[in-house]
């Protein structure tokens, strides 16, 4: 074991127990990824074939390697973040397995070094996503799905979300809180999409903005006006429909900008796939996904055309662009909360634009 490797923490080993047999050794090595919120590592689990009469050399040749990805971060906020990402990945993976890694567990590390620390260290362990892989290269054990990212997203967005316990039909929300960046998102279930977006996104984020950046009476007034008037004007049941039907909640990634998509091999299985990662999922209107996608770009006209052959624009079609601007507003407010007031002006511009267009219209 090199100086850059360490043994597997007991809590992580339990999460990966399905893959770690008695003839398996596992090591953790540093990984070049990560962000301001977490550090990352690659887990290599090596199992030697147990054939009768096989010598050490034959066993080495017959070894099987599985690769996993681990994030760690310090503090109780990290536990919430990883619980949300675990649920988000698996909600997407359950619908389109080739779209994102599967998550195998989350929790708190238990090793000796961690116990000596004053703060708890949370972890998340998933399939290893090899974003450096190339088509036709070594690493994948099979063929790819052959599906484009637009086709995969279309499938995700045309599959109804599961009905939560206690509900007879799908509703808007999510089983656990999630984080968009490091912003906590409460996802209590609501039957109305307009209600969910106004309260769980717009009103919630302006509250968090003021906690982070200080009181801002102008911004709060603008957000309250949008939540009170523009959201019901554009999103109310009966007016905003999908093929004449009520909007069906579907799983959305929730933070799908160009930096959270790529091409890679998932878990060393299959071929090169169009993939997404770092989700902040919820059960939402499928058009909500396009707020962050439009904000930063990275999805060209061909992508959009293919996607809309699967997921047509909802009604009223002539208000589609304004609905997407309304969803983009949340992400401007979130970025202003996290990164400061350089994003505030974008949020204000969207709100004034929508107010001018719809403020006095019913």
CSV table of N, CA and C in Angstrom, one decimal, residues 196-303:
chain,number,residue,atom,x,y,z
A,196,UNK,N,-45.6,24.4,-4.8
A,196,UNK,CA,-44.3,23.9,-4.4
A,196,UNK,C,-43.2,25.0,-4.9
A,197,UNK,N,-43.3,25.4,-6.1
A,197,UNK,CA,-42.3,26.3,-6.6
A,197,UNK,C,-42.3,27.7,-5.9
A,198,UNK,N,-43.4,28.2,-5.6
A,198,UNK,CA,-43.5,29.5,-4.9
A,198,UNK,C,-42.9,29.4,-3.5
A,199,UNK,N,-43.3,28.3,-2.8
A,199,UNK,CA,-42.9,28.2,-1.4
A,199,UNK,C,-41.6,27.5,-1.1
A,200,UNK,N,-41.4,26.3,-1.7
A,200,UNK,CA,-40.2,25.5,-1.5
A,200,UNK,C,-39.0,26.0,-2.2
A,201,UNK,N,-39.2,26.8,-3.2
A,201,UNK,CA,-38.0,27.3,-4.0
A,201,UNK,C,-37.9,28.8,-3.8
A,202,UNK,N,-38.9,29.6,-4.3
A,202,UNK,CA,-38.6,31.1,-4.3
A,202,UNK,C,-38.6,31.7,-2.9
A,203,UNK,N,-39.7,31.5,-2.1
A,203,UNK,CA,-39.7,32.0,-0.8
A,203,UNK,C,-38.6,31.5,0.1
A,204,UNK,N,-38.3,30.2,-0.1
A,204,UNK,CA,-37.3,29.5,0.7
A,204,UNK,C,-35.9,30.1,0.4
A,205,UNK,N,-35.6,30.4,-0.9
A,205,UNK,CA,-34.3,30.9,-1.2
A,205,UNK,C,-34.1,32.3,-0.8
A,206,UNK,N,-35.1,33.2,-0.9
A,206,UNK,CA,-34.9,34.5,-0.5
A,206,UNK,C,-34.6,34.6,1.0
A,207,UNK,N,-35.2,33.7,1.8
A,207,UNK,CA,-35.0,33.6,3.2
A,207,UNK,C,-33.5,33.3,3.5
A,208,UNK,N,-33.0,32.3,2.7
A,208,UNK,CA,-31.6,31.9,2.9
A,208,UNK,C,-30.6,32.9,2.4
A,209,UNK,N,-31.1,33.7,1.3
A,209,UNK,CA,-30.2,34.8,0.8
A,209,UNK,C,-30.0,35.8,1.9
A,210,UNK,N,-31.1,36.2,2.6
A,210,UNK,CA,-31.0,37.2,3.6
A,210,UNK,C,-30.1,36.7,4.8
A,211,UNK,N,-30.2,35.4,5.1
A,211,UNK,CA,-29.3,34.9,6.1
A,211,UNK,C,-27.9,35.0,5.8
A,212,UNK,N,-27.6,34.8,4.5
A,212,UNK,CA,-26.2,34.8,4.0
A,212,UNK,C,-25.7,36.2,3.7
A,213,UNK,N,-26.5,37.0,3.1
A,213,UNK,CA,-26.0,38.3,2.5
A,213,UNK,C,-26.6,39.5,3.3
A,214,UNK,N,-27.5,39.3,4.2
A,214,UNK,CA,-28.1,40.4,4.9
A,214,UNK,C,-29.5,40.8,4.4
A,215,UNK,N,-30.2,41.5,5.2
A,215,UNK,CA,-31.6,41.9,4.8
A,215,UNK,C,-31.6,42.7,3.5
A,216,UNK,N,-32.6,42.5,2.7
A,216,UNK,CA,-32.7,43.1,1.4
A,216,UNK,C,-34.2,43.3,1.1
A,217,UNK,N,-34.7,44.4,1.5
A,217,UNK,CA,-36.1,44.7,1.5
A,217,UNK,C,-36.6,44.7,0.0
A,218,UNK,N,-35.8,45.3,-0.9
A,218,UNK,CA,-36.2,45.3,-2.3
A,218,UNK,C,-36.3,43.9,-2.9
A,219,UNK,N,-35.3,43.1,-2.7
A,219,UNK,CA,-35.3,41.8,-3.3
A,219,UNK,C,-36.4,41.0,-2.7
A,220,UNK,N,-36.6,41.0,-1.4
A,220,UNK,CA,-37.7,40.2,-0.8
A,220,UNK,C,-39.1,40.7,-1.3
A,221,UNK,N,-39.3,42.0,-1.5
A,221,UNK,CA,-40.5,42.5,-2.0
A,221,UNK,C,-40.8,42.0,-3.5
A,222,UNK,N,-39.7,42.0,-4.3
A,222,UNK,CA,-39.8,41.5,-5.6
A,222,UNK,C,-40.2,40.0,-5.7
A,223,UNK,N,-39.5,39.2,-4.8
A,223,UNK,CA,-39.7,37.8,-4.8
A,223,UNK,C,-41.2,37.5,-4.3
A,224,UNK,N,-41.6,38.2,-3.3
A,224,UNK,CA,-43.0,38.0,-2.8
A,224,UNK,C,-44.0,38.3,-3.9
A,225,UNK,N,-43.7,39.4,-4.6
A,225,UNK,CA,-44.7,39.7,-5.7
A,225,UNK,C,-44.7,38.6,-6.8
A,226,UNK,N,-43.5,38.1,-7.1
A,226,UNK,CA,-43.5,37.0,-8.1
A,226,UNK,C,-44.2,35.8,-7.6
A,227,UNK,N,-44.0,35.4,-6.4
A,227,UNK,CA,-44.6,34.2,-5.8
A,227,UNK,C,-46.1,34.4,-5.7
A,228,UNK,N,-46.6,35.6,-5.4
A,228,UNK,CA,-48.0,35.9,-5.2
A,228,UNK,C,-48.8,36.0,-6.5
A,229,UNK,N,-48.1,36.6,-7.5
A,229,UNK,CA,-48.8,37.0,-8.8
A,229,UNK,C,-48.3,36.2,-10.0
A,230,UNK,N,-47.0,36.2,-10.2
A,230,UNK,CA,-46.5,35.6,-11.5
A,230,UNK,C,-46.5,34.1,-11.5
A,231,UNK,N,-46.2,33.5,-10.4
A,231,UNK,CA,-46.2,32.0,-10.3
A,231,UNK,C,-47.7,31.5,-10.6
A,232,UNK,N,-48.7,32.0,-9.9
A,232,UNK,CA,-50.0,31.5,-10.2
A,232,UNK,C,-50.5,31.9,-11.6
A,233,UNK,N,-50.0,33.0,-12.1
A,233,UNK,CA,-50.4,33.4,-13.5
A,233,UNK,C,-49.9,32.4,-14.5
A,234,UNK,N,-48.6,32.0,-14.3
A,234,UNK,CA,-48.0,31.1,-15.3
A,234,UNK,C,-48.2,29.6,-15.0
A,235,UNK,N,-48.3,29.2,-13.7
A,235,UNK,CA,-48.2,27.8,-13.4
A,235,UNK,C,-49.4,27.2,-12.7
A,236,UNK,N,-50.5,28.0,-12.6
A,236,UNK,CA,-51.7,27.5,-11.9
A,236,UNK,C,-52.3,26.3,-12.6
A,237,UNK,N,-52.8,25.4,-11.8
A,237,UNK,CA,-53.5,24.2,-12.4
A,237,UNK,C,-54.7,24.7,-13.3
A,238,UNK,N,-54.9,24.0,-14.4
A,238,UNK,CA,-55.9,24.3,-15.3
A,238,UNK,C,-55.5,25.2,-16.4
A,239,UNK,N,-54.5,26.1,-16.1
A,239,UNK,CA,-54.0,27.0,-17.1
A,239,UNK,C,-52.7,26.4,-17.7
A,240,UNK,N,-51.8,26.0,-16.8
A,240,UNK,CA,-50.6,25.3,-17.3
A,240,UNK,C,-50.8,23.8,-17.3
A,241,UNK,N,-50.8,23.2,-18.5
A,241,UNK,CA,-51.1,21.8,-18.7
A,241,UNK,C,-50.1,21.1,-19.6
A,242,UNK,N,-50.1,19.8,-19.6
A,242,UNK,CA,-49.3,19.0,-20.4
A,242,UNK,C,-50.2,18.1,-21.3
A,243,UNK,N,-50.3,18.6,-22.6
A,243,UNK,CA,-51.2,17.9,-23.5
A,243,UNK,C,-52.7,18.0,-23.0
A,244,UNK,N,-53.0,19.1,-22.3
A,244,UNK,CA,-54.4,19.2,-21.8
A,244,UNK,C,-54.6,18.6,-20.4
A,245,UNK,N,-53.6,17.9,-19.9
A,245,UNK,CA,-53.7,17.2,-18.7
A,245,UNK,C,-52.9,17.9,-17.6
A,246,UNK,N,-53.2,17.6,-16.3
A,246,UNK,CA,-52.5,18.2,-15.2
A,246,UNK,C,-51.0,17.7,-15.3
A,247,UNK,N,-50.2,18.6,-14.8
A,247,UNK,CA,-48.7,18.4,-14.8
A,247,UNK,C,-48.4,17.1,-13.9
A,248,UNK,N,-47.7,16.2,-14.5
A,248,UNK,CA,-47.3,15.0,-13.8
A,248,UNK,C,-45.9,15.2,-13.2
A,249,UNK,N,-45.7,15.0,-11.9
A,249,UNK,CA,-44.4,15.0,-11.3
A,249,UNK,C,-43.5,14.0,-11.8
A,250,UNK,N,-42.2,14.4,-12.2
A,250,UNK,CA,-41.2,13.4,-12.7
A,250,UNK,C,-39.9,13.7,-11.9
A,251,UNK,N,-39.0,12.8,-11.9
A,251,UNK,CA,-37.7,13.1,-11.3
A,251,UNK,C,-36.9,14.0,-12.2
A,252,UNK,N,-36.4,15.1,-11.6
A,252,UNK,CA,-35.5,16.0,-12.3
A,252,UNK,C,-34.1,16.0,-11.6
A,253,UNK,N,-33.1,16.2,-12.4
A,253,UNK,CA,-31.7,16.3,-11.8
A,253,UNK,C,-31.6,17.4,-10.8
A,254,UNK,N,-32.1,18.6,-11.2
A,254,UNK,CA,-32.2,19.8,-10.4
A,254,UNK,C,-31.0,20.7,-10.4
A,255,UNK,N,-29.9,20.3,-11.0
A,255,UNK,CA,-28.7,21.2,-11.0
A,255,UNK,C,-27.9,20.9,-12.3
A,256,UNK,N,-28.7,20.7,-13.4
A,256,UNK,CA,-28.1,20.2,-14.6
A,256,UNK,C,-27.5,21.3,-15.5
A,257,UNK,N,-26.4,21.9,-15.1
A,257,UNK,CA,-25.6,22.8,-15.9
A,257,UNK,C,-24.5,22.0,-16.6
A,258,UNK,N,-23.8,22.6,-17.5
A,258,UNK,CA,-22.9,21.8,-18.4
A,258,UNK,C,-21.7,21.2,-17.6
A,259,UNK,N,-21.4,21.7,-16.4
A,259,UNK,CA,-20.4,21.1,-15.6
A,259,UNK,C,-20.8,19.9,-14.8
A,260,UNK,N,-22.1,19.5,-14.9
A,260,UNK,CA,-22.6,18.3,-14.2
A,260,UNK,C,-23.0,17.2,-15.2
A,261,UNK,N,-22.5,17.3,-16.4
A,261,UNK,CA,-22.7,16.3,-17.4
A,261,UNK,C,-21.4,15.9,-18.1
A,262,UNK,N,-21.3,14.8,-18.8
A,262,UNK,CA,-20.1,14.4,-19.5
A,262,UNK,C,-20.3,13.0,-20.1
A,263,UNK,N,-19.2,12.4,-20.5
A,263,UNK,CA,-19.2,11.1,-21.1
A,263,UNK,C,-18.2,10.2,-20.2
A,264,UNK,N,-18.7,9.0,-19.9
A,264,UNK,CA,-17.9,8.2,-19.0
A,264,UNK,C,-18.4,6.8,-19.0
A,265,UNK,N,-17.6,5.9,-18.3
A,265,UNK,CA,-18.0,4.5,-18.1
A,265,UNK,C,-18.4,4.4,-16.6
A,266,UNK,N,-19.6,3.8,-16.3
A,266,UNK,CA,-20.1,3.7,-15.0
A,266,UNK,C,-19.7,2.4,-14.4
A,267,UNK,N,-18.9,2.5,-13.3
A,267,UNK,CA,-18.6,1.3,-12.5
A,267,UNK,C,-17.8,0.3,-13.2
A,268,UNK,N,-17.1,0.7,-14.3
A,268,UNK,CA,-16.3,-0.3,-15.1
A,268,UNK,C,-17.1,-1.3,-15.9
A,269,UNK,N,-18.5,-1.0,-16.0
A,269,UNK,CA,-19.4,-1.9,-16.7
A,269,UNK,C,-19.9,-1.2,-17.9
A,270,UNK,N,-20.1,-1.9,-19.0
A,270,UNK,CA,-20.7,-1.3,-20.2
A,270,UNK,C,-19.7,-0.4,-20.9
A,271,UNK,N,-20.2,0.3,-21.9
A,271,UNK,CA,-19.3,1.2,-22.7
A,271,UNK,C,-19.5,2.6,-22.3
A,272,UNK,N,-19.0,3.5,-23.2
A,272,UNK,CA,-19.0,4.9,-22.9
A,272,UNK,C,-20.5,5.4,-23.0
A,273,UNK,N,-20.8,6.2,-21.9
A,273,UNK,CA,-22.2,6.7,-21.8
A,273,UNK,C,-22.2,8.2,-21.7
A,274,UNK,N,-23.3,8.8,-22.2
A,274,UNK,CA,-23.6,10.2,-21.8
A,274,UNK,C,-24.2,10.1,-20.4
A,275,UNK,N,-23.6,10.9,-19.4
A,275,UNK,CA,-23.9,10.8,-18.0
A,275,UNK,C,-24.1,12.1,-17.4
A,276,UNK,N,-24.8,12.1,-16.2
A,276,UNK,CA,-24.9,13.3,-15.4
A,276,UNK,C,-24.5,12.9,-14.0
A,277,UNK,N,-24.2,13.9,-13.2
A,277,UNK,CA,-23.7,13.6,-11.8
A,277,UNK,C,-24.0,14.8,-10.9
A,278,UNK,N,-23.7,14.7,-9.6
A,278,UNK,CA,-23.9,15.8,-8.6
A,278,UNK,C,-25.4,16.3,-8.7
A,279,UNK,N,-26.4,15.4,-8.6
A,279,UNK,CA,-27.8,15.9,-8.7
A,279,UNK,C,-28.3,16.5,-7.4
A,280,UNK,N,-29.4,17.2,-7.6
A,280,UNK,CA,-30.1,17.8,-6.5
A,280,UNK,C,-31.6,17.6,-6.8
A,281,UNK,N,-32.0,16.3,-6.8
A,281,UNK,CA,-33.3,15.9,-7.4
A,281,UNK,C,-34.5,16.3,-6.6
A,282,UNK,N,-35.6,16.3,-7.4
A,282,UNK,CA,-36.9,16.4,-6.7
A,282,UNK,C,-37.9,15.9,-7.7
A,283,UNK,N,-39.2,15.7,-7.3
A,283,UNK,CA,-40.3,15.4,-8.2
A,283,UNK,C,-40.9,16.7,-8.6
A,284,UNK,N,-40.8,17.0,-9.8
A,284,UNK,CA,-41.1,18.4,-10.3
A,284,UNK,C,-41.7,18.4,-11.7
A,285,UNK,N,-42.1,19.5,-12.2
A,285,UNK,CA,-42.5,19.7,-13.6
A,285,UNK,C,-41.2,19.5,-14.4
A,286,UNK,N,-41.2,18.8,-15.5
A,286,UNK,CA,-40.0,18.5,-16.2
A,286,UNK,C,-39.4,19.8,-16.8
A,287,UNK,N,-40.2,20.8,-17.0
A,287,UNK,CA,-39.7,22.1,-17.5
A,287,UNK,C,-38.8,22.8,-16.5
A,288,UNK,N,-38.9,22.5,-15.2
A,288,UNK,CA,-38.1,23.1,-14.2
A,288,UNK,C,-36.6,22.8,-14.5
A,289,UNK,N,-36.3,21.6,-15.1
A,289,UNK,CA,-34.9,21.3,-15.4
A,289,UNK,C,-34.2,22.3,-16.2
A,290,UNK,N,-35.0,23.0,-17.1
A,290,UNK,CA,-34.4,23.9,-18.1
A,290,UNK,C,-34.0,25.2,-17.5
A,291,UNK,N,-34.4,25.6,-16.3
A,291,UNK,CA,-34.0,26.8,-15.7
A,291,UNK,C,-32.5,26.9,-15.6
A,292,UNK,N,-31.8,26.0,-15.0
A,292,UNK,CA,-30.3,26.0,-14.9
A,292,UNK,C,-29.7,25.6,-16.2
A,293,UNK,N,-30.3,24.8,-17.0
A,293,UNK,CA,-29.8,24.5,-18.3
A,293,UNK,C,-29.6,25.7,-19.2
A,294,UNK,N,-30.6,26.6,-19.2
A,294,UNK,CA,-30.6,27.8,-20.0
A,294,UNK,C,-29.7,28.9,-19.4
A,295,UNK,N,-29.6,28.9,-18.1
A,295,UNK,CA,-28.8,29.9,-17.4
A,295,UNK,C,-27.4,29.9,-17.8
A,296,UNK,N,-26.8,28.7,-17.9
A,296,UNK,CA,-25.4,28.6,-18.3
A,296,UNK,C,-25.1,28.0,-19.6
A,297,UNK,N,-26.1,27.6,-20.4
A,297,UNK,CA,-25.9,27.0,-21.7
A,297,UNK,C,-25.3,25.7,-21.7
A,298,UNK,N,-24.7,25.3,-22.8
A,298,UNK,CA,-24.0,24.0,-22.9
A,298,UNK,C,-24.9,22.9,-23.5
A,299,UNK,N,-26.2,23.3,-23.9
A,299,UNK,CA,-27.1,22.3,-24.5
A,299,UNK,C,-27.6,23.0,-25.9
A,300,UNK,N,-27.1,22.5,-27.0
A,300,UNK,CA,-27.3,23.1,-28.3
A,300,UNK,C,-28.7,22.9,-28.8
A,301,UNK,N,-28.9,23.5,-30.0
A,301,UNK,CA,-30.2,23.4,-30.6
A,301,UNK,C,-30.6,21.9,-31.0
A,302,UNK,N,-29.6,21.2,-31.4
A,302,UNK,CA,-29.8,19.8,-31.8
A,302,UNK,C,-30.3,19.0,-30.6
A,303,UNK,N,-29.6,19.2,-29.4
A,303,UNK,CA,-30.1,18.6,-28.2
A,303,UNK,C,-31.5,19.0,-27.9
